mmCIF file of C-alpha atoms in Angstrom:
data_model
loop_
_atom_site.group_PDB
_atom_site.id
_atom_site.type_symbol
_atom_site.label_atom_id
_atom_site.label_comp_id
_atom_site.label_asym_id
_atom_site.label_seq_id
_atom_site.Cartn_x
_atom_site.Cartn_y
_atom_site.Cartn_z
ATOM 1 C CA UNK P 1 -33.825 -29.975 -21.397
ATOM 2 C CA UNK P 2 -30.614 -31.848 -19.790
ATOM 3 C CA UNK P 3 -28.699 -34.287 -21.673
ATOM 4 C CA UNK P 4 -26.580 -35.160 -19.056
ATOM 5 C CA UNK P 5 -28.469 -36.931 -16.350
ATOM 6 C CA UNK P 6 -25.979 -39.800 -15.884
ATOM 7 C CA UNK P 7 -27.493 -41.567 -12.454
ATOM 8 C CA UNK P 8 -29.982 -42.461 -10.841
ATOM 9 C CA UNK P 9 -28.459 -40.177 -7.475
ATOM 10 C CA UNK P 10 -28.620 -37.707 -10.753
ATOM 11 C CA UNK P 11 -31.837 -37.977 -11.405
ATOM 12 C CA UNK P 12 -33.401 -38.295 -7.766
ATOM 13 C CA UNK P 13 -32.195 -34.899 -7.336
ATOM 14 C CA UNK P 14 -34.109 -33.562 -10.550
ATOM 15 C CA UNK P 15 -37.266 -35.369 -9.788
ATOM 16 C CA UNK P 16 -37.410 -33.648 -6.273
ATOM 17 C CA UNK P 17 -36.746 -30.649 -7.724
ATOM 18 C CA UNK P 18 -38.670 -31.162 -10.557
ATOM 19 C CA UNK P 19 -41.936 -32.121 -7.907
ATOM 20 C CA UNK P 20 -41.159 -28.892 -5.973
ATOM 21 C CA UNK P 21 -41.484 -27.097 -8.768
ATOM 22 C CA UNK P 22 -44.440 -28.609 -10.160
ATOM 23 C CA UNK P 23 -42.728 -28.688 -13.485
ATOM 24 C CA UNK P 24 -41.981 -31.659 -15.845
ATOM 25 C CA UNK P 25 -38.330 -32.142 -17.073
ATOM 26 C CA UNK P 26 -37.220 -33.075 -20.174
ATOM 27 C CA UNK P 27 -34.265 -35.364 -19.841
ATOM 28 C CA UNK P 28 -31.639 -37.405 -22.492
ATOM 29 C CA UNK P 29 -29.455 -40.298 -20.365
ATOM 30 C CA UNK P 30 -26.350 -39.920 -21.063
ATOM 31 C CA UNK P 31 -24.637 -43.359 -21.887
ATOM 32 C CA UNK P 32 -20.630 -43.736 -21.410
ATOM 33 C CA UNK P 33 -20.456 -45.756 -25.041
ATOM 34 C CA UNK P 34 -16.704 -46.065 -25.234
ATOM 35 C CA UNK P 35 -16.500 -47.131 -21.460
ATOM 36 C CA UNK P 36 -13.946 -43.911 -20.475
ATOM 37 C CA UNK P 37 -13.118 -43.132 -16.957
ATOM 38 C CA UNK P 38 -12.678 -39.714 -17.392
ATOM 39 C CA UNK P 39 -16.158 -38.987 -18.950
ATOM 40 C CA UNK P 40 -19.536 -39.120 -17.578
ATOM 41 C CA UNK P 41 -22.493 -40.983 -18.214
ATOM 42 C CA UNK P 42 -24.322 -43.947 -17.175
ATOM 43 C CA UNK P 43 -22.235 -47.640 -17.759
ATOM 44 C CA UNK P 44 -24.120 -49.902 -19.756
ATOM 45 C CA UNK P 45 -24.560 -52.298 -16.987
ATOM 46 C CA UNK P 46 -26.454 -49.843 -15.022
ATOM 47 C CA UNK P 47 -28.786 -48.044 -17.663
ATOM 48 C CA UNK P 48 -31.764 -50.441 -17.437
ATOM 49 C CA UNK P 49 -32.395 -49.486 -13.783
ATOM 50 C CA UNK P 50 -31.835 -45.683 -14.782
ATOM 51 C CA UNK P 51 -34.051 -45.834 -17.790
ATOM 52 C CA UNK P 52 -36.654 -47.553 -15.231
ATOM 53 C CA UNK P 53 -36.313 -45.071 -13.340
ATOM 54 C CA UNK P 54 -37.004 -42.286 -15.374
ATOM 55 C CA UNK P 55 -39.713 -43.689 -17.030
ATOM 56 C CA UNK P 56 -41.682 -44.411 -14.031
ATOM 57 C CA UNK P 57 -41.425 -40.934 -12.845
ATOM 58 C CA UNK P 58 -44.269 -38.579 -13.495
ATOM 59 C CA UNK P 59 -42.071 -35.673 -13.079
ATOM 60 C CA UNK P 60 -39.312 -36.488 -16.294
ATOM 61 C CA UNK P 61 -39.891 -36.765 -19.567
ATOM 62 C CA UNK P 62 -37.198 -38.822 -21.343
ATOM 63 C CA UNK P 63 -36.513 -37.174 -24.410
ATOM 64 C CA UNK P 64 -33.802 -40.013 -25.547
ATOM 65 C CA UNK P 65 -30.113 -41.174 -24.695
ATOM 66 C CA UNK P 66 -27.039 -39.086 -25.177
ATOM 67 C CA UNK P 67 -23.390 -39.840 -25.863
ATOM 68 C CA UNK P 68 -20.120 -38.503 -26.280
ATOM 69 C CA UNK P 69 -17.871 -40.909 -28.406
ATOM 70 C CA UNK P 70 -13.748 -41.182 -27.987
ATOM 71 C CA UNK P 71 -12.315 -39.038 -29.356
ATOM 72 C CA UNK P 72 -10.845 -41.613 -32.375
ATOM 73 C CA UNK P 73 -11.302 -41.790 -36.254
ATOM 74 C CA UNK P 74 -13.761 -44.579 -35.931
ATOM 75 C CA UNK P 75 -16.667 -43.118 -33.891
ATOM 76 C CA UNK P 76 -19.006 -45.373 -36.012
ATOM 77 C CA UNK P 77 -19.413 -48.125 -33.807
ATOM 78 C CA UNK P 78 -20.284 -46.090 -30.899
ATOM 79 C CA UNK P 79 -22.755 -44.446 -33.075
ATOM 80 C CA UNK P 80 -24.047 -47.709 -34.206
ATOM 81 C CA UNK P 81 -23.986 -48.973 -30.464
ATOM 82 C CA UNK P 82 -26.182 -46.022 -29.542
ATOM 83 C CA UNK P 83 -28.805 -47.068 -32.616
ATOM 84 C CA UNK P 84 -28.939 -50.018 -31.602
ATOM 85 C CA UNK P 85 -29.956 -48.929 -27.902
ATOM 86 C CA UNK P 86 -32.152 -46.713 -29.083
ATOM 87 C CA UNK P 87 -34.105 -49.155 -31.201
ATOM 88 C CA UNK P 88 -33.897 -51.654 -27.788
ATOM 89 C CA UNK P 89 -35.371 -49.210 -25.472
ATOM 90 C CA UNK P 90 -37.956 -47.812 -28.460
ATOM 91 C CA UNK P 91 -37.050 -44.534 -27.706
ATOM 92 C CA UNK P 92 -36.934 -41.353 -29.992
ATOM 93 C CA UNK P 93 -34.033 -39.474 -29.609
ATOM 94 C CA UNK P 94 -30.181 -39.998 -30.069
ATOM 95 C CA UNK P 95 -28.232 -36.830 -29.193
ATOM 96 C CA UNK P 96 -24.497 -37.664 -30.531
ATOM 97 C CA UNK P 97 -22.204 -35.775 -32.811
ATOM 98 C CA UNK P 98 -20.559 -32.744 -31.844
ATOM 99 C CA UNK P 99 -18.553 -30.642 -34.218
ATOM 100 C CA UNK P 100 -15.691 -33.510 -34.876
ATOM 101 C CA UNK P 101 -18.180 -36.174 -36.188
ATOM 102 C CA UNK P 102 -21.487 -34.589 -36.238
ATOM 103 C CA UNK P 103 -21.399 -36.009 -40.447
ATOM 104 C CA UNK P 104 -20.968 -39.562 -38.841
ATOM 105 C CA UNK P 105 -23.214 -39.136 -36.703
ATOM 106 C CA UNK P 106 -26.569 -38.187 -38.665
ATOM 107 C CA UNK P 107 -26.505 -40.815 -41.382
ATOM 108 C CA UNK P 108 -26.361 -43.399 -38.213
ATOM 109 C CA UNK P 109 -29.546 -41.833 -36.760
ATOM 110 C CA UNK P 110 -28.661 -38.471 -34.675
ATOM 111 C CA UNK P 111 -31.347 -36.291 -34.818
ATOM 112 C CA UNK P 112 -30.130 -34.036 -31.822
ATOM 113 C CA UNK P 113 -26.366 -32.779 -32.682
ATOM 114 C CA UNK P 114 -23.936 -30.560 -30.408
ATOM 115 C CA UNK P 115 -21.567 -28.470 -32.510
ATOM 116 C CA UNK P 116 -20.574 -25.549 -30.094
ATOM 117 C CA UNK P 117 -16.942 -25.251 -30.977
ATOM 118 C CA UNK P 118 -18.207 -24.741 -34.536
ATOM 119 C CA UNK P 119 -20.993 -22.043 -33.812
ATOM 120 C CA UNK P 120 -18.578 -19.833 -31.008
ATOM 121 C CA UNK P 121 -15.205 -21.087 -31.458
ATOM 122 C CA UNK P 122 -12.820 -23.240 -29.590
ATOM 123 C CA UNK P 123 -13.208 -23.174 -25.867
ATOM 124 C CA UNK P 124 -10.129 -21.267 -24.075
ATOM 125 C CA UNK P 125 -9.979 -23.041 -20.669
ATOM 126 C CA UNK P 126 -7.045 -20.920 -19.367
#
């Protein structure tokens, strides 16, 4: 599964290699919720034509929408944001909460969860 696919440039490129492949992808958009230029993820002016997108195709199967809050105390109303999308687009899945805020994150409706750092430790990027 990726839980990244942030375009719709993105996601072309997974479709045609999903075709070639003759596989089906599973796929969560991931949403920029706190509106950060130095993270990924789809704006929220833009996700309608990528959700259209990826539901149309008969090579993806959208799993759900992803996020990755600021990095603040009060990641609740990003979480809350992402519910609320999530109940607009009636899809299944919210991936948010990584090992920070993951206990924010699950009482709001996260039923995917990243906590890496927890599991292997701190990344050391040097």
């Amino acid at each position: 599964m990726i839980e990244s696919v942030d375009s719709v440039n993105t996601l072309n490129k997974i479709i045609k290699y999903a075709a070639e492949v003759q596989k089906i992808v599973r796929i969560f958009i991931q949403i920029n919720i706190g509106n950060e230029l130095q993270k990924s993820g789809v704006d929220l002016s833009d996700l309608n034509d990528l959700f259209q997108k990826a539901i149309s195709s008969r090579s993806i199967k959208l799993e759900g929408f992803m996020c990755i809050p600021p990095n603040t105390e009060e990641v609740e109303p990003y979480f809350l944001k992402m519910k609320e999308l999530k109940s607009l687009y009636e899809i299944e899945n919210l991936s948010m909460g990584m090992s920070n805020d993951y206990k924010k994150a699950i009482p709001i409706g996260a039923n995917y969860i990243r906590i890496g750092s927890s599991l292997f430790g701190v990344r050391d990027y040097s």
